[in-house]
């Protein structure tokens, strides 16, 4: 979990203020979320898929890797973020003979991550934090607080569902505050919602309805509005809502005889719910390149200023 000092961004602070500070990228597994996130770096190459002997370091990016092999798509082209925090790795128990300190649980691992954020902010010029994926973090919290060691139990021995989801929401809220307080821009990568058939199947299970009611109370309570709250699906938290400036739905289209086309559909803020100020600037469909979208936003903002 080391760091490589980065070079200063060329954007002035006023231009940075005009850009979205938080993004939510969501799409199916393998759609290219990790690669899309990397395009936000100033150091992302124009021709990422060319063979190269020397690695390219995205000097302005820090990656929280919650999924195993989450960075494999970049590593295949010898591209690496300057800083990584391997959440999957720190949670893994040490193998026999291995010198390794493992986190006791997810809470401890996230506390370590918060310390690393502070380190990155104070010592190096990291500008972007990528959470890959937030869906996995939500699932791990669900396993810990809803179905695991920290699941609250009532005096009658039953699971206290509302308290459990409140604890989980508290942890996710704290996680988000750490990102905001870091002063860096951040993006969540997340998996999409369940399809209609899966939702209907989940609604048919009586035990899930109790959890949904508890979640509804939590989500509308003071202190939780617009924070990260997992969407209860009955099995896992596959999708999350977070207070973000811009949501991007990513799709990869494969046409016979043609390379795969990657496009994004801007979805607004608040976890792709509602509308943000960027929706009128960006088109209904944009190329899968965050810096290209930022240039479009900045050009629009500059035109408004000059007008």
PDB file of C-alpha atoms in Angstrom:
ATOM      1  CA  UNK A   1       0.000   0.000   0.000  1.00  0.00           C
ATOM      2  CA  UNK A   2       2.671   2.489  -1.028  1.00  0.00           C
ATOM      3  CA  UNK A   3       2.361   5.776  -2.857  1.00  0.00           C
ATOM      4  CA  UNK A   4       4.045   7.420  -5.792  1.00  0.00           C
ATOM      5  CA  UNK A   5       4.138  11.236  -5.748  1.00  0.00           C
ATOM      6  CA  UNK A   6       2.097  12.709  -8.567  1.00  0.00           C
ATOM      7  CA  UNK A   7       2.480  15.802 -10.682  1.00  0.00           C
ATOM      8  CA  UNK A   8       0.197  18.795 -10.256  1.00  0.00           C
ATOM      9  CA  UNK A   9      -3.021  18.899 -12.219  1.00  0.00           C
ATOM     10  CA  UNK A  10      -3.155  21.528 -14.913  1.00  0.00           C
ATOM     11  CA  UNK A  11      -6.697  22.568 -13.955  1.00  0.00           C
ATOM     12  CA  UNK A  12      -6.957  25.706 -11.878  1.00  0.00           C
ATOM     13  CA  UNK A  13      -8.987  25.492  -8.668  1.00  0.00           C
ATOM     14  CA  UNK A  14     -11.826  27.482 -10.250  1.00  0.00           C
ATOM     15  CA  UNK A  15     -12.032  25.028 -13.146  1.00  0.00           C
ATOM     16  CA  UNK A  16     -11.991  22.083 -10.767  1.00  0.00           C
ATOM     17  CA  UNK A  17     -14.893  23.653  -8.863  1.00  0.00           C
ATOM     18  CA  UNK A  18     -16.935  23.606 -12.084  1.00  0.00           C
ATOM     19  CA  UNK A  19     -16.489  19.857 -12.491  1.00  0.00           C
ATOM     20  CA  UNK A  20     -18.373  17.088 -10.692  1.00  0.00           C
ATOM     21  CA  UNK A  21     -16.547  16.147  -7.487  1.00  0.00           C
ATOM     22  CA  UNK A  22     -18.214  12.766  -7.146  1.00  0.00           C
ATOM     23  CA  UNK A  23     -19.291  10.232  -9.742  1.00  0.00           C
ATOM     24  CA  UNK A  24     -21.219   6.987  -9.714  1.00  0.00           C
ATOM     25  CA  UNK A  25     -20.319   4.606 -12.539  1.00  0.00           C
ATOM     26  CA  UNK A  26     -22.571   1.605 -12.792  1.00  0.00           C
ATOM     27  CA  UNK A  27     -22.863  -1.213 -15.272  1.00  0.00           C
ATOM     28  CA  UNK A  28     -22.833  -4.976 -15.635  1.00  0.00           C
ATOM     29  CA  UNK A  29     -19.799  -6.988 -14.610  1.00  0.00           C
ATOM     30  CA  UNK A  30     -17.144  -6.721 -17.315  1.00  0.00           C
ATOM     31  CA  UNK A  31     -18.746  -3.667 -18.930  1.00  0.00           C
ATOM     32  CA  UNK A  32     -15.581  -1.615 -18.455  1.00  0.00           C
ATOM     33  CA  UNK A  33     -16.229   0.350 -15.244  1.00  0.00           C
ATOM     34  CA  UNK A  34     -12.591   0.166 -14.121  1.00  0.00           C
ATOM     35  CA  UNK A  35     -11.290   1.351 -17.477  1.00  0.00           C
ATOM     36  CA  UNK A  36     -13.809   4.194 -17.614  1.00  0.00           C
ATOM     37  CA  UNK A  37     -12.740   5.335 -14.150  1.00  0.00           C
ATOM     38  CA  UNK A  38      -9.099   5.386 -15.251  1.00  0.00           C
ATOM     39  CA  UNK A  39      -9.916   7.813 -18.091  1.00  0.00           C
ATOM     40  CA  UNK A  40     -10.372  10.517 -15.438  1.00  0.00           C
ATOM     41  CA  UNK A  41      -6.612  10.586 -14.894  1.00  0.00           C
ATOM     42  CA  UNK A  42      -4.435  13.163 -16.602  1.00  0.00           C
ATOM     43  CA  UNK A  43      -1.926  10.403 -17.137  1.00  0.00           C
ATOM     44  CA  UNK A  44      -4.232   7.951 -18.917  1.00  0.00           C
ATOM     45  CA  UNK A  45      -2.669   7.310 -22.362  1.00  0.00           C
ATOM     46  CA  UNK A  46      -4.321   8.292 -25.614  1.00  0.00           C
ATOM     47  CA  UNK A  47      -3.656   4.798 -26.956  1.00  0.00           C
ATOM     48  CA  UNK A  48      -4.177   2.605 -23.893  1.00  0.00           C
ATOM     49  CA  UNK A  49      -4.080  -0.713 -25.775  1.00  0.00           C
ATOM     50  CA  UNK A  50      -0.699  -0.371 -27.434  1.00  0.00           C
ATOM     51  CA  UNK A  51       2.142  -2.583 -26.247  1.00  0.00           C
ATOM     52  CA  UNK A  52       4.606  -0.841 -23.944  1.00  0.00           C
ATOM     53  CA  UNK A  53       7.715  -1.905 -22.072  1.00  0.00           C
ATOM     54  CA  UNK A  54       7.465   0.650 -19.292  1.00  0.00           C
ATOM     55  CA  UNK A  55       4.380   0.846 -17.063  1.00  0.00           C
ATOM     56  CA  UNK A  56       2.177   3.924 -17.106  1.00  0.00           C
ATOM     57  CA  UNK A  57       1.406   5.202 -13.623  1.00  0.00           C
ATOM     58  CA  UNK A  58      -1.806   7.149 -13.089  1.00  0.00           C
ATOM     59  CA  UNK A  59      -0.098   9.514 -10.682  1.00  0.00           C
ATOM     60  CA  UNK A  60      -3.259  11.340  -9.655  1.00  0.00           C
ATOM     61  CA  UNK A  61      -5.356   8.270  -8.739  1.00  0.00           C
ATOM     62  CA  UNK A  62      -5.819   6.145  -5.612  1.00  0.00           C
ATOM     63  CA  UNK A  63      -7.757   2.891  -5.870  1.00  0.00           C
ATOM     64  CA  UNK A  64      -9.668   1.091  -3.160  1.00  0.00           C
ATOM     65  CA  UNK A  65      -9.773  -2.445  -4.514  1.00  0.00           C
ATOM     66  CA  UNK A  66     -12.655  -4.332  -2.927  1.00  0.00           C
ATOM     67  CA  UNK A  67     -12.978  -6.972  -5.651  1.00  0.00           C
ATOM     68  CA  UNK A  68     -10.250  -9.527  -6.329  1.00  0.00           C
ATOM     69  CA  UNK A  69      -8.516  -8.879  -9.662  1.00  0.00           C
ATOM     70  CA  UNK A  70     -10.414  -5.613 -10.001  1.00  0.00           C
ATOM     71  CA  UNK A  71      -7.436  -3.914 -11.653  1.00  0.00           C
ATOM     72  CA  UNK A  72      -6.633  -6.757 -14.036  1.00  0.00           C
ATOM     73  CA  UNK A  73      -8.089  -4.929 -17.047  1.00  0.00           C
ATOM     74  CA  UNK A  74      -5.614  -2.058 -16.548  1.00  0.00           C
ATOM     75  CA  UNK A  75      -2.669  -4.269 -15.605  1.00  0.00           C
ATOM     76  CA  UNK A  76      -3.118  -6.183 -18.863  1.00  0.00           C
ATOM     77  CA  UNK A  77      -2.000  -3.015 -20.675  1.00  0.00           C
ATOM     78  CA  UNK A  78       0.715  -2.163 -18.126  1.00  0.00           C
ATOM     79  CA  UNK A  79      -1.329   0.663 -16.572  1.00  0.00           C
ATOM     80  CA  UNK A  80      -1.444   1.086 -12.795  1.00  0.00           C
ATOM     81  CA  UNK A  81      -2.796   3.650 -10.319  1.00  0.00           C
ATOM     82  CA  UNK A  82      -0.189   5.393  -8.197  1.00  0.00           C
ATOM     83  CA  UNK A  83      -1.788   4.179  -4.977  1.00  0.00           C
ATOM     84  CA  UNK A  84      -3.900   1.181  -4.090  1.00  0.00           C
ATOM     85  CA  UNK A  85      -5.571  -0.018  -0.927  1.00  0.00           C
ATOM     86  CA  UNK A  86      -6.299  -3.723  -1.277  1.00  0.00           C
ATOM     87  CA  UNK A  87      -9.371  -4.172   0.906  1.00  0.00           C
ATOM     88  CA  UNK A  88      -9.739  -7.733  -0.317  1.00  0.00           C
ATOM     89  CA  UNK A  89      -6.135  -8.412   0.656  1.00  0.00           C
ATOM     90  CA  UNK A  90      -6.169  -6.884   4.136  1.00  0.00           C
ATOM     91  CA  UNK A  91      -9.274  -8.892   5.025  1.00  0.00           C
ATOM     92  CA  UNK A  92      -7.714 -12.156   3.877  1.00  0.00           C
ATOM     93  CA  UNK A  93      -6.246 -14.149   6.802  1.00  0.00           C
ATOM     94  CA  UNK A  94      -2.520 -14.843   6.666  1.00  0.00           C
ATOM     95  CA  UNK A  95      -1.534 -18.148   5.100  1.00  0.00           C
ATOM     96  CA  UNK A  96       0.714 -20.546   7.041  1.00  0.00           C
ATOM     97  CA  UNK A  97       4.197 -19.048   7.231  1.00  0.00           C
ATOM     98  CA  UNK A  98       3.089 -15.732   5.687  1.00  0.00           C
ATOM     99  CA  UNK A  99       4.136 -12.533   7.438  1.00  0.00           C
ATOM    100  CA  UNK A 100       0.956 -10.544   7.157  1.00  0.00           C
ATOM    101  CA  UNK A 101      -1.278  -8.564   9.476  1.00  0.00           C
ATOM    102  CA  UNK A 102      -4.918  -9.050   8.532  1.00  0.00           C
ATOM    103  CA  UNK A 103      -7.736  -6.753   9.592  1.00  0.00           C
ATOM    104  CA  UNK A 104     -10.040  -8.252  12.186  1.00  0.00           C
ATOM    105  CA  UNK A 105     -13.160  -7.297  10.241  1.00  0.00           C
ATOM    106  CA  UNK A 106     -14.441  -4.816   7.697  1.00  0.00           C
ATOM    107  CA  UNK A 107     -14.722  -2.008  10.249  1.00  0.00           C
ATOM    108  CA  UNK A 108     -11.022  -2.270  11.054  1.00  0.00           C
ATOM    109  CA  UNK A 109     -10.082  -2.487   7.374  1.00  0.00           C
ATOM    110  CA  UNK A 110     -12.090   0.653   6.562  1.00  0.00           C
ATOM    111  CA  UNK A 111     -10.392   2.457   9.447  1.00  0.00           C
ATOM    112  CA  UNK A 112      -7.056   1.561   7.895  1.00  0.00           C
ATOM    113  CA  UNK A 113      -8.303   2.943   4.588  1.00  0.00           C
ATOM    114  CA  UNK A 114      -9.270   6.226   6.288  1.00  0.00           C
ATOM    115  CA  UNK A 115      -5.706   6.520   7.578  1.00  0.00           C
ATOM    116  CA  UNK A 116      -4.367   5.884   4.094  1.00  0.00           C
ATOM    117  CA  UNK A 117      -6.618   8.645   2.751  1.00  0.00           C
ATOM    118  CA  UNK A 118      -5.102  11.045   5.253  1.00  0.00           C
ATOM    119  CA  UNK A 119      -1.632   9.910   4.227  1.00  0.00           C
ATOM    120  CA  UNK A 120      -2.384  10.455   0.542  1.00  0.00           C
ATOM    121  CA  UNK A 121      -3.830  13.901   1.168  1.00  0.00           C
ATOM    122  CA  UNK A 122      -0.928  15.122   3.312  1.00  0.00           C
ATOM    123  CA  UNK A 123       2.014  13.573   1.477  1.00  0.00           C
ATOM    124  CA  UNK A 124       1.122  13.216  -2.182  1.00  0.00           C
ATOM    125  CA  UNK A 125      -0.864  14.769  -4.955  1.00  0.00           C
ATOM    126  CA  UNK A 126      -3.597  12.165  -5.372  1.00  0.00           C
ATOM    127  CA  UNK A 127      -6.654  13.845  -6.926  1.00  0.00           C
ATOM    128  CA  UNK A 128      -9.054  10.932  -7.493  1.00  0.00           C
ATOM    129  CA  UNK A 129     -10.201   8.112  -5.217  1.00  0.00           C
ATOM    130  CA  UNK A 130     -11.874   5.163  -6.949  1.00  0.00           C
ATOM    131  CA  UNK A 131     -14.061   2.774  -4.928  1.00  0.00           C
ATOM    132  CA  UNK A 132     -14.100  -0.489  -6.899  1.00  0.00           C
ATOM    133  CA  UNK A 133     -16.752  -1.595  -6.162  1.00  0.00           C
ATOM    134  CA  UNK A 134     -19.005   0.009  -3.609  1.00  0.00           C
ATOM    135  CA  UNK A 135     -21.479  -2.814  -4.193  1.00  0.00           C
ATOM    136  CA  UNK A 136     -18.967  -5.280  -2.750  1.00  0.00           C
ATOM    137  CA  UNK A 137     -18.372  -3.082   0.292  1.00  0.00           C
ATOM    138  CA  UNK A 138     -22.122  -2.916   0.900  1.00  0.00           C
ATOM    139  CA  UNK A 139     -22.362  -6.677   0.596  1.00  0.00           C
ATOM    140  CA  UNK A 140     -19.519  -7.187   3.080  1.00  0.00           C
ATOM    141  CA  UNK A 141     -21.191  -4.816   5.536  1.00  0.00           C
ATOM    142  CA  UNK A 142     -24.454  -6.686   5.076  1.00  0.00           C
ATOM    143  CA  UNK A 143     -22.724  -9.979   5.848  1.00  0.00           C
ATOM    144  CA  UNK A 144     -21.188  -8.436   8.969  1.00  0.00           C
ATOM    145  CA  UNK A 145     -24.160  -6.525  10.408  1.00  0.00           C
ATOM    146  CA  UNK A 146     -27.224  -8.238   8.971  1.00  0.00           C
ATOM    147  CA  UNK A 147     -26.152 -11.858   8.884  1.00  0.00           C
ATOM    148  CA  UNK A 148     -22.821 -12.042  10.708  1.00  0.00           C
ATOM    149  CA  UNK A 149     -20.835 -11.496  13.873  1.00  0.00           C
ATOM    150  CA  UNK A 150     -22.107  -7.975  14.587  1.00  0.00           C
ATOM    151  CA  UNK A 151     -25.775  -8.677  13.880  1.00  0.00           C
ATOM    152  CA  UNK A 152     -27.843  -7.262  16.796  1.00  0.00           C
ATOM    153  CA  UNK A 153     -30.211  -9.711  18.466  1.00  0.00           C
ATOM    154  CA  UNK A 154     -33.279  -8.829  20.560  1.00  0.00           C
ATOM    155  CA  UNK A 155     -33.960 -10.176  24.047  1.00  0.00           C
ATOM    156  CA  UNK A 156     -36.136 -12.852  22.468  1.00  0.00           C
ATOM    157  CA  UNK A 157     -33.241 -14.030  20.333  1.00  0.00           C
ATOM    158  CA  UNK A 158     -34.572 -12.557  17.095  1.00  0.00           C
ATOM    159  CA  UNK A 159     -32.551 -10.420  14.704  1.00  0.00           C
ATOM    160  CA  UNK A 160     -33.203  -6.735  15.350  1.00  0.00           C
ATOM    161  CA  UNK A 161     -33.603  -5.800  11.688  1.00  0.00           C
ATOM    162  CA  UNK A 162     -34.053  -2.068  12.093  1.00  0.00           C
ATOM    163  CA  UNK A 163     -31.061  -1.708  14.417  1.00  0.00           C
ATOM    164  CA  UNK A 164     -28.960  -3.853  12.095  1.00  0.00           C
ATOM    165  CA  UNK A 165     -29.696  -1.716   9.028  1.00  0.00           C
ATOM    166  CA  UNK A 166     -29.225   1.461  11.057  1.00  0.00           C
ATOM    167  CA  UNK A 167     -25.772   0.285  12.088  1.00  0.00           C
ATOM    168  CA  UNK A 168     -24.970  -0.594   8.499  1.00  0.00           C
ATOM    169  CA  UNK A 169     -26.184   2.805   7.256  1.00  0.00           C
ATOM    170  CA  UNK A 170     -24.068   4.490   9.938  1.00  0.00           C
ATOM    171  CA  UNK A 171     -20.955   2.711   8.712  1.00  0.00           C
ATOM    172  CA  UNK A 172     -21.601   3.630   5.089  1.00  0.00           C
ATOM    173  CA  UNK A 173     -22.333   7.230   6.027  1.00  0.00           C
ATOM    174  CA  UNK A 174     -19.040   7.404   7.900  1.00  0.00           C
ATOM    175  CA  UNK A 175     -17.281   5.861   4.903  1.00  0.00           C
ATOM    176  CA  UNK A 176     -18.653   8.562   2.616  1.00  0.00           C
ATOM    177  CA  UNK A 177     -17.684  11.342   5.053  1.00  0.00           C
ATOM    178  CA  UNK A 178     -14.098  10.096   4.988  1.00  0.00           C
ATOM    179  CA  UNK A 179     -14.099  10.516   1.216  1.00  0.00           C
ATOM    180  CA  UNK A 180     -15.533  14.039   1.412  1.00  0.00           C
ATOM    181  CA  UNK A 181     -13.157  15.131   4.159  1.00  0.00           C
ATOM    182  CA  UNK A 182     -10.160  13.895   2.164  1.00  0.00           C
ATOM    183  CA  UNK A 183     -10.639  16.897  -0.123  1.00  0.00           C
ATOM    184  CA  UNK A 184     -10.157  14.669  -3.165  1.00  0.00           C
ATOM    185  CA  UNK A 185     -12.610  13.881  -5.910  1.00  0.00           C
ATOM    186  CA  UNK A 186     -14.046  10.404  -5.777  1.00  0.00           C
ATOM    187  CA  UNK A 187     -16.040   7.938  -7.808  1.00  0.00           C
ATOM    188  CA  UNK A 188     -17.996   4.844  -6.899  1.00  0.00           C
ATOM    189  CA  UNK A 189     -18.135   1.872  -9.209  1.00  0.00           C
ATOM    190  CA  UNK A 190     -21.286  -0.182  -8.663  1.00  0.00           C
ATOM    191  CA  UNK A 191     -23.304  -3.019 -10.089  1.00  0.00           C
ATOM    192  CA  UNK A 192     -26.788  -2.314 -11.454  1.00  0.00           C
ATOM    193  CA  UNK A 193     -30.148  -2.952  -9.856  1.00  0.00           C
ATOM    194  CA  UNK A 194     -31.852  -6.295 -10.062  1.00  0.00           C
ATOM    195  CA  UNK A 195     -34.057  -6.931 -13.045  1.00  0.00           C
ATOM    196  CA  UNK A 196     -37.844  -6.849 -12.658  1.00  0.00           C
ATOM    197  CA  UNK A 197     -38.196 -10.616 -12.255  1.00  0.00           C
ATOM    198  CA  UNK A 198     -35.650 -10.667  -9.425  1.00  0.00           C
ATOM    199  CA  UNK A 199     -37.323  -7.738  -7.703  1.00  0.00           C
ATOM    200  CA  UNK A 200     -40.725  -9.441  -7.877  1.00  0.00           C
ATOM    201  CA  UNK A 201     -39.228 -12.644  -6.480  1.00  0.00           C
ATOM    202  CA  UNK A 202     -37.682 -10.695  -3.631  1.00  0.00           C
ATOM    203  CA  UNK A 203     -40.960  -8.926  -2.846  1.00  0.00           C
ATOM    204  CA  UNK A 204     -42.694 -12.297  -2.576  1.00  0.00           C
ATOM    205  CA  UNK A 205     -40.538 -13.354   0.364  1.00  0.00           C
ATOM    206  CA  UNK A 206     -42.153 -12.286   3.686  1.00  0.00           C
ATOM    207  CA  UNK A 207     -38.818 -12.106   5.509  1.00  0.00           C
ATOM    208  CA  UNK A 208     -37.582  -9.551   2.965  1.00  0.00           C
ATOM    209  CA  UNK A 209     -40.583  -7.257   3.377  1.00  0.00           C
ATOM    210  CA  UNK A 210     -39.609  -6.611   7.010  1.00  0.00           C
ATOM    211  CA  UNK A 211     -36.138  -5.573   5.884  1.00  0.00           C
ATOM    212  CA  UNK A 212     -37.579  -3.317   3.191  1.00  0.00           C
ATOM    213  CA  UNK A 213     -39.779  -1.537   5.737  1.00  0.00           C
ATOM    214  CA  UNK A 214     -36.795  -1.076   8.046  1.00  0.00           C
ATOM    215  CA  UNK A 215     -34.710   0.284   5.195  1.00  0.00           C
ATOM    216  CA  UNK A 216     -37.484   2.720   4.203  1.00  0.00           C
ATOM    217  CA  UNK A 217     -37.523   4.141   7.739  1.00  0.00           C
ATOM    218  CA  UNK A 218     -33.733   4.466   7.802  1.00  0.00           C
ATOM    219  CA  UNK A 219     -33.490   6.068   4.357  1.00  0.00           C
ATOM    220  CA  UNK A 220     -35.952   8.830   5.216  1.00  0.00           C
ATOM    221  CA  UNK A 221     -34.633   9.537   8.707  1.00  0.00           C
ATOM    222  CA  UNK A 222     -32.670  12.676   9.507  1.00  0.00           C
ATOM    223  CA  UNK A 223     -28.999  12.077   8.915  1.00  0.00           C
ATOM    224  CA  UNK A 224     -29.414   9.370   6.282  1.00  0.00           C
ATOM    225  CA  UNK A 225     -31.028  11.304   3.450  1.00  0.00           C
ATOM    226  CA  UNK A 226     -28.745  11.360   0.407  1.00  0.00           C
ATOM    227  CA  UNK A 227     -26.153   9.217   2.135  1.00  0.00           C
ATOM    228  CA  UNK A 228     -25.043   5.840   0.943  1.00  0.00           C
ATOM    229  CA  UNK A 229     -27.768   3.346   1.829  1.00  0.00           C
ATOM    230  CA  UNK A 230     -27.839  -0.156   0.342  1.00  0.00           C
ATOM    231  CA  UNK A 231     -30.875  -1.093  -1.654  1.00  0.00           C
ATOM    232  CA  UNK A 232     -32.289  -4.218  -0.046  1.00  0.00           C
ATOM    233  CA  UNK A 233     -32.773  -7.005  -2.536  1.00  0.00           C
ATOM    234  CA  UNK A 234     -33.349  -9.905  -0.167  1.00  0.00           C
ATOM    235  CA  UNK A 235     -29.949 -11.417  -0.898  1.00  0.00           C
ATOM    236  CA  UNK A 236     -27.291  -8.796  -1.467  1.00  0.00           C
ATOM    237  CA  UNK A 237     -26.881  -5.058  -1.812  1.00  0.00           C
ATOM    238  CA  UNK A 238     -26.149  -5.096  -5.537  1.00  0.00           C
ATOM    239  CA  UNK A 239     -26.662  -1.393  -6.077  1.00  0.00           C
ATOM    240  CA  UNK A 240     -26.263   1.650  -3.911  1.00  0.00           C
ATOM    241  CA  UNK A 241     -27.493   5.205  -3.816  1.00  0.00           C
ATOM    242  CA  UNK A 242     -25.014   7.856  -2.887  1.00  0.00           C
ATOM    243  CA  UNK A 243     -25.094  11.628  -2.990  1.00  0.00           C
ATOM    244  CA  UNK A 244     -23.086  12.110  -6.155  1.00  0.00           C
ATOM    245  CA  UNK A 245     -22.828  14.971  -8.620  1.00  0.00           C
ATOM    246  CA  UNK A 246     -23.204  12.785 -11.691  1.00  0.00           C
ATOM    247  CA  UNK A 247     -24.237   9.208 -12.388  1.00  0.00           C
ATOM    248  CA  UNK A 248     -22.996   7.370 -15.470  1.00  0.00           C
ATOM    249  CA  UNK A 249     -24.593   4.200 -16.815  1.00  0.00           C
ATOM    250  CA  UNK A 250     -21.984   2.317 -18.848  1.00  0.00           C
ATOM    251  CA  UNK A 251     -22.775  -0.028 -21.700  1.00  0.00           C
ATOM    252  CA  UNK A 252     -20.527  -2.092 -23.935  1.00  0.00           C
ATOM    253  CA  UNK A 253     -21.983  -2.936 -27.349  1.00  0.00           C
ATOM    254  CA  UNK A 254     -20.419  -5.702 -29.387  1.00  0.00           C
ATOM    255  CA  UNK A 255     -21.121  -5.674 -33.126  1.00  0.00           C
ATOM    256  CA  UNK A 256     -19.987  -8.524 -35.406  1.00  0.00           C
ATOM    257  CA  UNK A 257     -16.784  -7.575 -37.183  1.00  0.00           C
ATOM    258  CA  UNK A 258     -16.374  -4.336 -35.210  1.00  0.00           C
ATOM    259  CA  UNK A 259     -14.550  -3.538 -31.975  1.00  0.00           C
ATOM    260  CA  UNK A 260     -16.616  -3.247 -28.810  1.00  0.00           C
ATOM    261  CA  UNK A 261     -18.157   0.219 -28.460  1.00  0.00           C
ATOM    262  CA  UNK A 262     -18.272   1.712 -24.964  1.00  0.00           C
ATOM    263  CA  UNK A 263     -20.754   4.501 -24.272  1.00  0.00           C
ATOM    264  CA  UNK A 264     -22.140   6.138 -21.153  1.00  0.00           C
ATOM    265  CA  UNK A 265     -25.553   7.567 -20.437  1.00  0.00           C
ATOM    266  CA  UNK A 266     -25.466  10.478 -17.954  1.00  0.00           C
ATOM    267  CA  UNK A 267     -28.135   9.903 -15.314  1.00  0.00           C
ATOM    268  CA  UNK A 268     -28.091  12.867 -12.962  1.00  0.00           C
ATOM    269  CA  UNK A 269     -27.081  13.147  -9.324  1.00  0.00           C
ATOM    270  CA  UNK A 270     -28.100  11.475  -6.087  1.00  0.00           C
ATOM    271  CA  UNK A 271     -27.094   8.000  -7.189  1.00  0.00           C
ATOM    272  CA  UNK A 272     -28.586   8.415 -10.660  1.00  0.00           C
ATOM    273  CA  UNK A 273     -31.836   9.638  -9.125  1.00  0.00           C
ATOM    274  CA  UNK A 274     -33.013  13.130 -10.007  1.00  0.00           C
ATOM    275  CA  UNK A 275     -31.184  15.664 -12.136  1.00  0.00           C
ATOM    276  CA  UNK A 276     -27.898  17.497 -11.777  1.00  0.00           C
ATOM    277  CA  UNK A 277     -26.646  20.639 -13.483  1.00  0.00           C
ATOM    278  CA  UNK A 278     -24.487  18.553 -15.811  1.00  0.00           C
ATOM    279  CA  UNK A 279     -27.334  16.743 -17.546  1.00  0.00           C
ATOM    280  CA  UNK A 280     -28.240  19.694 -19.771  1.00  0.00           C
ATOM    281  CA  UNK A 281     -24.579  20.069 -20.772  1.00  0.00           C
ATOM    282  CA  UNK A 282     -23.871  16.447 -21.599  1.00  0.00           C
ATOM    283  CA  UNK A 283     -25.732  14.619 -24.321  1.00  0.00           C
ATOM    284  CA  UNK A 284     -28.035  11.665 -23.829  1.00  0.00           C
ATOM    285  CA  UNK A 285     -25.108   9.470 -24.844  1.00  0.00           C
ATOM    286  CA  UNK A 286     -21.411  10.264 -24.456  1.00  0.00           C
ATOM    287  CA  UNK A 287     -18.154   8.479 -25.337  1.00  0.00           C
ATOM    288  CA  UNK A 288     -16.756   6.448 -22.459  1.00  0.00           C
ATOM    289  CA  UNK A 289     -14.068   8.943 -21.508  1.00  0.00           C
ATOM    290  CA  UNK A 290     -14.423  11.047 -18.372  1.00  0.00           C
ATOM    291  CA  UNK A 291     -11.853  13.669 -19.336  1.00  0.00           C
ATOM    292  CA  UNK A 292     -13.601  14.232 -22.666  1.00  0.00           C
ATOM    293  CA  UNK A 293     -16.843  14.818 -20.779  1.00  0.00           C
ATOM    294  CA  UNK A 294     -15.051  17.199 -18.436  1.00  0.00           C
ATOM    295  CA  UNK A 295     -13.730  19.204 -21.375  1.00  0.00           C
ATOM    296  CA  UNK A 296     -17.286  19.517 -22.660  1.00  0.00           C
ATOM    297  CA  UNK A 297     -18.471  20.729 -19.260  1.00  0.00           C
ATOM    298  CA  UNK A 298     -15.625  23.242 -18.956  1.00  0.00           C
ATOM    299  CA  UNK A 299     -16.218  24.586 -22.479  1.00  0.00           C
ATOM    300  CA  UNK A 300     -19.896  25.111 -21.638  1.00  0.00           C
ATOM    301  CA  UNK A 301     -19.060  26.808 -18.327  1.00  0.00           C
ATOM    302  CA  UNK A 302     -16.515  29.062 -20.047  1.00  0.00           C
ATOM    303  CA  UNK A 303     -19.133  30.063 -22.632  1.00  0.00           C
ATOM    304  CA  UNK A 304     -21.566  30.988 -19.863  1.00  0.00           C
ATOM    305  CA  UNK A 305     -18.887  33.090 -18.176  1.00  0.00           C
ATOM    306  CA  UNK A 306     -17.931  34.913 -21.368  1.00  0.00           C
ATOM    307  CA  UNK A 307     -21.601  35.422 -22.244  1.00  0.00           C
TER     308      UNK A 307
END
